[in-house]
CSV table of C-alpha atoms and ligand atoms in Angstrom, one decimal:
chain,number,residue,atom,x,y,z
A,96,MET,CA,53.8,43.5,-13.3
A,97,GLN,CA,54.0,41.6,-9.6
A,98,GLU,CA,51.4,44.4,-8.3
A,99,TRP,CA,48.9,42.1,-11.3
A,100,ILE,CA,50.0,39.2,-9.8
A,101,ASP,CA,49.6,40.0,-6.3
A,102,LYS,CA,45.3,41.2,-7.8
A,103,ILE,CA,45.2,37.8,-9.4
A,104,ASN,CA,46.4,36.1,-6.2
A,105,ASN,CA,43.6,37.5,-4.2
A,106,ALA,CA,40.5,37.6,-6.1
A,107,VAL,CA,37.7,36.2,-4.2
A,108,SER,CA,36.0,35.1,-6.9
A,109,LEU,CA,36.1,33.3,-10.5
A,110,GLU,CA,34.2,36.1,-11.6
A,111,GLU,CA,37.0,38.6,-10.4
A,112,LEU,CA,39.5,36.6,-11.4
A,113,GLU,CA,37.6,36.6,-15.6
A,114,HIS,CA,37.5,40.3,-15.1
A,115,LEU,CA,41.4,40.6,-14.3
A,116,ARG,CA,42.2,38.7,-17.3
A,117,ILE,CA,40.1,40.5,-19.4
A,118,ASP,CA,41.5,43.6,-18.4
A,119,ILE,CA,45.7,41.9,-18.2
A,120,LEU,CA,45.6,39.9,-22.1
A,121,GLY,CA,42.0,40.7,-23.5
A,122,LYS,CA,41.9,42.7,-26.4
A,123,LYS,CA,42.9,45.9,-25.6
A,124,GLY,CA,44.7,44.1,-22.1
A,125,ILE,CA,47.7,46.1,-20.7
A,126,LEU,CA,50.4,43.7,-21.6
A,127,THR,CA,48.0,43.1,-25.5
A,128,LEU,CA,49.1,46.5,-25.7
A,129,GLU,CA,52.7,45.7,-24.5
A,130,PHE,CA,53.3,43.6,-27.8
A,131,ALA,CA,51.7,46.1,-30.2
A,132,LYS,CA,55.2,48.4,-28.8
A,133,MET,CA,57.1,45.5,-30.3
A,134,LYS,CA,56.8,47.6,-34.1
A,135,ASP,CA,58.2,50.8,-32.4
A,136,ILE,CA,61.1,49.1,-30.7
A,137,PRO,CA,64.2,49.2,-32.8
A,138,ASN,CA,65.6,46.1,-34.3
A,139,THR,CA,68.5,45.4,-31.3
A,140,GLU,CA,66.0,45.3,-28.5
A,141,LYS,CA,63.4,43.7,-30.4
A,142,LYS,CA,64.2,40.6,-29.2
A,143,LEU,CA,64.4,41.5,-25.2
A,144,PHE,CA,61.9,42.7,-25.5
A,145,ALA,CA,59.8,39.9,-27.1
A,146,GLN,CA,61.4,37.7,-24.1
A,147,ASN,CA,60.2,39.7,-21.8
A,148,LEU,CA,56.3,40.4,-22.1
A,149,ASN,CA,56.8,35.9,-22.7
A,150,ASN,CA,58.1,35.4,-19.1
A,151,ASN,CA,55.4,37.8,-18.4
A,152,LYS,CA,52.7,36.0,-19.8
A,153,THR,CA,53.8,32.7,-18.4
A,154,ALA,CA,53.9,34.1,-15.8
A,155,ILE,CA,50.0,35.9,-15.4
A,156,ASN,CA,48.7,32.8,-17.3
A,157,ASN,CA,50.5,30.4,-14.4
A,158,ALA,CA,48.8,32.8,-11.5
A,159,LEU,CA,45.6,33.3,-13.0
A,160,GLU,CA,45.4,29.1,-13.3
A,161,SER,CA,45.7,28.4,-10.4
A,162,GLN,CA,44.3,30.6,-8.6
A,163,LYS,CA,41.1,29.5,-10.4
A,164,THR,CA,41.2,25.9,-9.1
A,165,ILE,CA,41.7,27.6,-5.6
A,166,LEU,CA,38.4,29.6,-6.3
A,167,MET,CA,37.0,26.6,-8.4
A,168,ALA,CA,36.9,24.0,-4.8
A,169,GLN,CA,36.2,26.8,-2.2
A,170,GLU,CA,32.9,27.5,-5.0
A,171,LEU,CA,32.3,23.1,-4.8
A,172,GLU,CA,32.9,23.6,-1.6
A,173,LYS,CA,30.1,26.3,-0.6
A,174,GLN,CA,27.7,24.5,-2.9
A,175,LEU,CA,28.1,21.5,-1.2
A,176,GLU,CA,27.7,22.9,2.1
A,177,ALA,CA,24.5,25.4,1.5
A,178,GLU,CA,22.7,21.3,-0.3
A,179,LYS,CA,24.2,19.9,2.6
A,180,ILE,CA,20.9,17.8,4.1
A,181,ASP,CA,20.7,16.8,8.3
A,182,VAL,CA,18.6,13.2,7.9
A,183,THR,CA,19.0,13.3,11.5
A,184,LYS,CA,16.9,16.8,11.7
A,185,PHE,CA,14.1,16.5,14.3
A,186,THR,CA,10.7,17.2,12.3
A,187,PRO,CA,8.0,17.4,15.1
A,188,SER,CA,5.3,19.3,12.5
A,189,LEU,CA,5.8,15.8,9.9
A,190,ASN,CA,2.2,14.0,9.8
A,191,ASN,CA,2.2,11.0,8.6
A,192,GLY,CA,0.1,8.8,7.4
A,193,ALA,CA,-1.4,5.4,7.6
A,194,TYR,CA,-3.7,2.8,6.5
A,195,HIS,CA,-7.6,2.8,8.1
A,196,PRO,CA,-7.8,-0.4,9.9
A,197,VAL,CA,-10.2,-2.1,7.9
A,198,SER,CA,-8.2,-1.6,4.7
A,199,GLU,CA,-5.1,-3.1,6.9
A,200,THR,CA,-7.2,-5.8,7.9
A,201,LEU,CA,-8.0,-7.0,4.1
A,202,ASN,CA,-4.6,-6.7,3.3
A,203,GLN,CA,-3.5,-8.2,6.1
A,204,ILE,CA,-6.3,-11.4,5.5
A,205,THR,CA,-5.4,-11.6,1.1
A,206,THR,CA,-2.2,-12.1,1.7
A,207,TYR,CA,-2.0,-14.5,3.6
A,208,PHE,CA,-4.7,-16.7,1.7
A,209,GLN,CA,-2.4,-15.0,-1.6
A,210,ASN,CA,0.2,-16.6,-0.2
A,211,LEU,CA,-1.7,-20.3,0.3
A,212,ASN,CA,-1.5,-19.8,-3.9
A,213,PHE,CA,-5.3,-18.5,-3.8
A,214,SER,CA,-6.3,-16.0,-6.6
A,215,VAL,CA,-7.0,-12.4,-6.2
A,216,GLU,CA,-11.3,-11.7,-8.1
A,217,GLU,CA,-13.9,-9.4,-8.2
A,218,GLY,CA,-17.4,-8.8,-9.3
A,219,PRO,CA,-20.0,-5.9,-9.3
A,220,LEU,CA,-21.5,-3.8,-6.7
A,221,VAL,CA,-24.6,-4.0,-8.4
A,222,GLU,CA,-25.3,-7.0,-9.3
A,223,ASP,CA,-28.3,-9.8,-10.6
A,224,ASP,CA,-31.4,-11.2,-9.7
A,225,PHE,CA,-29.5,-14.3,-10.9
A,226,HIS,CA,-25.4,-13.8,-9.4
A,227,ASN,CA,-26.3,-12.8,-5.8
A,228,PHE,CA,-29.4,-14.9,-5.1
A,229,GLU,CA,-30.8,-17.2,-7.7
A,230,ALA,CA,-26.9,-19.2,-8.7
A,231,LEU,CA,-26.8,-19.5,-5.1
A,232,ASN,CA,-29.7,-22.2,-4.3
A,233,LEU,CA,-30.9,-18.9,-3.8
A,234,PRO,CA,-34.4,-19.0,-6.0
A,235,ALA,CA,-37.2,-16.4,-5.6
A,236,PHE,CA,-39.8,-15.9,-2.8
A,237,HIS,CA,-37.1,-18.7,-0.9
A,238,PRO,CA,-37.7,-17.7,2.7
A,239,ALA,CA,-33.8,-17.1,3.4
A,240,ARG,CA,-33.4,-14.3,1.2
A,241,ASP,CA,-34.8,-12.7,4.3
A,242,MET,CA,-31.6,-13.7,5.5
A,243,GLN,CA,-30.5,-10.4,4.0
A,244,ASP,CA,-31.6,-7.1,3.8
A,245,THR,CA,-31.1,-5.7,0.6
A,246,PHE,CA,-31.1,-3.3,-0.7
A,247,TYR,CA,-33.5,-3.0,-4.4
A,248,CYS,CA,-32.9,-0.8,-7.2
A,249,ASN,CA,-35.6,0.3,-9.2
A,250,ASP,CA,-34.9,-2.5,-13.2
A,251,GLY,CA,-34.7,-5.4,-10.2
A,252,ALA,CA,-30.8,-5.5,-10.2
A,253,VAL,CA,-30.1,-5.3,-6.5
A,254,LEU,CA,-26.5,-3.9,-4.7
A,255,ARG,CA,-24.9,-6.9,-3.5
A,256,THR,CA,-25.5,-8.4,0.0
A,257,HIS,CA,-22.8,-10.8,-0.1
A,258,THR,CA,-19.0,-11.2,-2.3
A,259,SER,CA,-20.9,-14.8,-3.1
A,260,PRO,CA,-21.8,-13.8,-6.2
A,261,VAL,CA,-18.1,-13.4,-7.4
A,262,GLN,CA,-17.8,-17.2,-6.8
A,263,ILE,CA,-20.9,-17.7,-10.0
A,264,ARG,CA,-18.5,-14.9,-11.9
A,265,THR,CA,-15.6,-17.1,-11.6
A,266,MET,CA,-16.9,-20.6,-12.3
A,267,MET,CA,-18.6,-19.4,-15.4
A,268,GLU,CA,-15.7,-17.8,-16.4
A,269,GLN,CA,-12.7,-20.2,-15.6
A,270,LYS,CA,-12.2,-23.7,-15.6
A,271,PRO,CA,-11.8,-26.2,-12.5
A,272,PRO,CA,-10.2,-26.9,-9.9
A,273,ILE,CA,-10.2,-23.1,-8.4
A,274,ARG,CA,-8.9,-21.6,-5.5
A,275,MET,CA,-9.8,-17.9,-4.9
A,276,ILE,CA,-10.9,-14.8,-3.1
A,277,ALA,CA,-12.8,-12.1,-3.5
A,278,PRO,CA,-12.8,-9.2,-0.7
A,279,GLY,CA,-14.9,-6.9,-1.3
A,280,THR,CA,-17.7,-3.8,-0.4
A,281,VAL,CA,-21.3,-5.0,0.6
A,282,PHE,CA,-24.5,-3.7,0.8
A,283,ARG,CA,-27.6,-3.9,4.1
A,284,LYS,CA,-30.1,-2.3,5.5
A,285,ASP,CA,-29.5,-3.1,8.7
A,286,PHE,CA,-27.9,0.3,11.0
A,287,ASP,CA,-27.1,-0.5,14.8
A,288,ILE,CA,-23.8,-1.0,16.1
A,289,THR,CA,-22.7,-3.4,15.1
A,290,HIS,CA,-23.8,-3.2,11.7
A,291,THR,CA,-23.4,-0.6,9.0
A,292,PRO,CA,-25.1,-0.1,5.6
A,293,MET,CA,-22.4,-1.3,4.1
A,294,PHE,CA,-19.4,-3.1,4.7
A,295,HIS,CA,-17.1,-5.5,3.2
A,296,GLN,CA,-16.2,-9.2,3.3
A,297,ILE,CA,-13.9,-11.6,2.1
A,298,GLU,CA,-15.6,-14.3,-0.3
A,299,GLY,CA,-13.1,-17.9,-0.2
A,300,LEU,CA,-13.4,-20.7,-3.2
A,301,VAL,CA,-11.5,-23.6,-3.5
A,302,VAL,CA,-13.2,-26.2,-5.8
A,303,GLU,CA,-11.0,-29.9,-6.6
A,304,LYS,CA,-12.3,-32.5,-8.5
A,305,GLU,CA,-14.6,-34.7,-6.9
A,306,GLY,CA,-13.6,-36.0,-3.6
A,307,VAL,CA,-10.1,-34.2,-2.7
A,308,VAL,CA,-11.1,-31.7,-1.0
A,309,SER,CA,-13.2,-32.0,2.0
A,310,PHE,CA,-14.5,-30.7,5.0
A,311,ALA,CA,-11.9,-31.9,7.4
A,312,ASN,CA,-9.5,-29.5,4.7
A,313,LEU,CA,-12.0,-26.9,4.9
A,314,LYS,CA,-11.4,-26.6,8.6
A,315,PHE,CA,-8.1,-27.1,9.1
A,316,VAL,CA,-7.6,-23.9,6.4
A,317,MET,CA,-10.1,-21.8,8.9
A,318,GLU,CA,-8.0,-22.8,12.0
A,319,GLU,CA,-5.3,-21.7,10.5
A,320,PHE,CA,-5.8,-18.8,9.0
A,321,LEU,CA,-7.7,-18.1,12.6
A,322,HIS,CA,-4.5,-18.8,14.7
A,323,HIS,CA,-2.5,-16.6,12.0
A,324,MET,CA,-5.2,-14.0,13.1
A,325,PHE,CA,-5.7,-14.3,16.8
A,326,GLY,CA,-2.9,-16.2,17.8
A,327,GLU,CA,-3.1,-18.8,20.9
A,328,VAL,CA,-7.2,-19.1,20.5
A,329,GLU,CA,-9.3,-22.1,20.5
A,330,VAL,CA,-11.7,-22.4,17.4
A,331,ARG,CA,-15.4,-24.3,17.4
A,332,PHE,CA,-17.8,-25.3,14.6
A,333,ARG,CA,-20.9,-24.5,14.8
A,334,PRO,CA,-23.3,-26.5,12.2
A,335,SER,CA,-25.7,-24.0,10.6
A,336,PHE,CA,-26.8,-23.2,7.2
A,337,PHE,CA,-26.3,-21.0,4.6
A,338,PRO,CA,-28.7,-21.6,1.1
A,339,PHE,CA,-25.3,-22.5,-1.3
A,340,THR,CA,-23.1,-24.7,1.1
A,341,GLU,CA,-24.2,-27.9,2.2
A,342,PRO,CA,-22.7,-28.6,5.4
A,343,SER,CA,-22.7,-25.6,6.4
A,344,ALA,CA,-20.6,-24.3,9.2
A,345,GLU,CA,-20.5,-21.4,11.6
A,346,VAL,CA,-16.7,-21.0,12.9
A,347,ASP,CA,-16.3,-18.6,16.6
A,348,ILE,CA,-12.7,-18.4,18.5
A,349,SER,CA,-13.0,-18.4,22.2
A,350,CYS,CA,-13.2,-15.1,23.3
A,351,ILE,CA,-9.8,-12.4,22.9
A,352,PHE,CA,-11.7,-10.4,25.5
A,353,CYS,CA,-12.0,-12.4,28.6
A,354,LYS,CA,-9.5,-14.5,27.8
A,355,ASP,CA,-8.0,-16.3,31.5
A,356,LYS,CA,-3.8,-14.9,31.6
A,357,ASN,CA,-3.3,-18.1,33.7
A,358,THR,CA,-5.7,-20.8,32.3
A,359,GLY,CA,-6.5,-19.9,28.4
A,360,LYS,CA,-10.3,-19.9,29.4
A,361,SER,CA,-12.9,-17.3,27.8
A,362,CYS,CA,-15.2,-16.5,31.1
A,363,GLY,CA,-18.0,-14.3,29.1
A,364,CYS,CA,-18.0,-10.5,29.4
A,365,ARG,CA,-19.5,-8.0,27.3
A,366,VAL,CA,-19.0,-8.3,23.9
A,367,CYS,CA,-19.1,-12.5,23.9
A,368,SER,CA,-22.8,-12.4,25.4
A,369,HIS,CA,-21.5,-14.0,28.1
A,370,THR,CA,-20.7,-17.1,25.9
A,371,GLY,CA,-16.9,-16.9,25.6
A,372,TRP,CA,-17.2,-17.3,21.6
A,373,LEU,CA,-17.2,-14.7,19.5
A,374,GLU,CA,-18.8,-15.6,16.3
A,375,VAL,CA,-16.5,-14.5,13.6
A,376,LEU,CA,-16.9,-16.3,9.8
A,377,GLY,CA,-19.4,-18.9,7.9
A,378,CYS,CA,-18.3,-21.7,6.0
A,379,GLY,CA,-19.7,-25.1,4.3
A,380,ILE,CA,-19.2,-27.7,1.4
A,381,VAL,CA,-20.7,-26.1,-2.6
A,382,ASP,CA,-24.2,-27.3,-2.6
A,383,GLU,CA,-24.4,-29.6,-5.6
A,384,ASN,CA,-26.9,-26.9,-6.4
A,385,VAL,CA,-24.3,-23.9,-6.8
A,386,PHE,CA,-22.0,-26.5,-9.1
A,387,LYS,CA,-25.4,-27.0,-11.5
A,388,ALA,CA,-26.2,-23.5,-12.1
A,389,VAL,CA,-22.6,-22.7,-13.8
A,390,GLY,CA,-22.7,-25.9,-15.5
A,391,TYR,CA,-20.0,-27.8,-13.3
A,392,GLU,CA,-20.0,-31.9,-13.0
A,393,ASN,CA,-17.9,-34.3,-10.8
A,394,VAL,CA,-16.0,-31.7,-9.0
A,395,SER,CA,-16.6,-30.7,-4.5
A,396,GLY,CA,-15.4,-27.6,-3.2
A,397,TYR,CA,-15.4,-25.8,0.0
A,398,ALA,CA,-16.5,-22.1,0.4
A,399,PHE,CA,-15.8,-19.5,3.0
A,400,GLY,CA,-17.3,-15.7,4.1
A,401,LEU,CA,-16.2,-13.2,6.4
A,402,GLY,CA,-16.6,-9.5,8.0
A,403,ILE,CA,-13.6,-7.9,7.8
A,404,GLU,CA,-14.8,-4.7,10.0
A,405,ARG,CA,-15.7,-7.5,11.8
A,406,PHE,CA,-11.9,-8.6,12.3
A,407,ALA,CA,-10.1,-5.0,11.9
A,408,MET,CA,-13.2,-4.5,15.5
A,409,LEU,CA,-12.1,-6.9,16.8
A,410,ILE,CA,-8.4,-7.2,16.6
A,411,HIS,CA,-8.0,-3.5,17.3
A,412,LYS,CA,-10.7,-3.3,20.0
A,413,ILE,CA,-13.3,-1.5,18.7
A,414,GLY,CA,-16.3,-1.1,20.4
A,415,ASP,CA,-18.8,0.7,17.6
A,416,LEU,CA,-18.6,-0.8,14.5
A,417,ARG,CA,-19.4,2.4,13.7
A,418,SER,CA,-17.0,5.0,14.1
A,419,LEU,CA,-15.0,3.2,11.3
A,420,PHE,CA,-17.2,5.4,8.6
A,421,GLU,CA,-17.1,8.3,10.9
A,422,SER,CA,-13.3,9.0,9.9
A,423,ASP,CA,-12.6,10.6,12.9
A,424,ILE,CA,-8.9,11.7,12.6
A,425,ARG,CA,-8.6,10.5,16.4
A,426,LEU,CA,-9.7,7.0,16.2
A,427,LEU,CA,-7.0,7.0,12.9
A,428,GLY,CA,-4.4,8.7,14.0
A,429,GLN,CA,-4.1,5.5,17.2
A,430,PHE,CA,-3.2,3.3,14.1
A,431,LYS,CA,0.3,4.8,12.9
B,231,LIG,N1,-22.4,-15.3,1.7
B,231,LIG,C1,-22.5,-15.6,3.5
B,231,LIG,C2,-22.9,-14.0,3.7
B,231,LIG,O1,-22.6,-12.9,3.9
B,231,LIG,C3,-21.3,-16.4,4.2
B,231,LIG,C4,-20.9,-17.5,3.4
B,231,LIG,C5,-20.1,-17.2,2.1
B,231,LIG,C6,-21.2,-18.5,3.8
B,231,LIG,C7,-19.4,-18.7,1.7
B,231,LIG,C8,-20.4,-19.6,3.8
B,231,LIG,C9,-19.7,-19.4,2.4
B,231,LIG,O2,-23.8,-14.1,5.5
């Protein structure tokens, strides 16, 4: 019997242990066969014989049980070791991606205005004449249509030249007050170091009851926004013209490329055409004719529009706008 108990104690796997159990206690197991001999044992010896067998059976069962516990613990240990993940292991080949600078800038500007409670609106890329021009106080044959080098489609539709048509769509769908931005793709027939036929803008529009917002509000919001994006810069408003705003302004920041560290003044460089200023956006008080076109009365508001690529180029100091659209992995790799 001790021989079997030793075998059990030396079993190295649960499988081996199970085989031993069958060999001893199975249907044809040695102990089972011993029990079968009972019928041939003289009555006087039966009791002792049976007692002996039962003791052996208990000893075998105990040995099996304790060896099973040991082997199970060992197997769990082995499994844990095999499945262990070393989170500190260095993986030099891991090539993680990053946002394209245009997406990153777009997200940053969108988040800024969302935090000021502006909603985000969208409109179609192929627009009709009414939304892209007419309702924005740009009637047919108006000379200001030349400001935008339009791609015309066959049926009179156009690829939208700016995000301003989303102002019109939103005002026609909603009631004032309105506080929205419209980020999106726009198209113009133009291609050089500072122009691509497809680029991105963000439009902003605020409409309130007459007298609630003024140019002063617009100026404050733009100044805060530009300081958020560019840090410590001077902000300058220049009188300008847009058909859909009156009065209108173009907004400049002091050039961040030639800013003198000591004086904080921008002395002029190639990027700012030696003026010390960089134009960054257009804005103004919404023209009365725009409100008329959408059926709004007794309201006033302001609007602004900016090119996202321009912001991305200034923030990341990218020299050629076209490089943003060439998908060159060497350029993109720098923005991780
Ligand atoms: N839509 C103008 C452009 O594309 C920008 C703008 C928007 C100006 C809103 C004023 C107000 O140039």
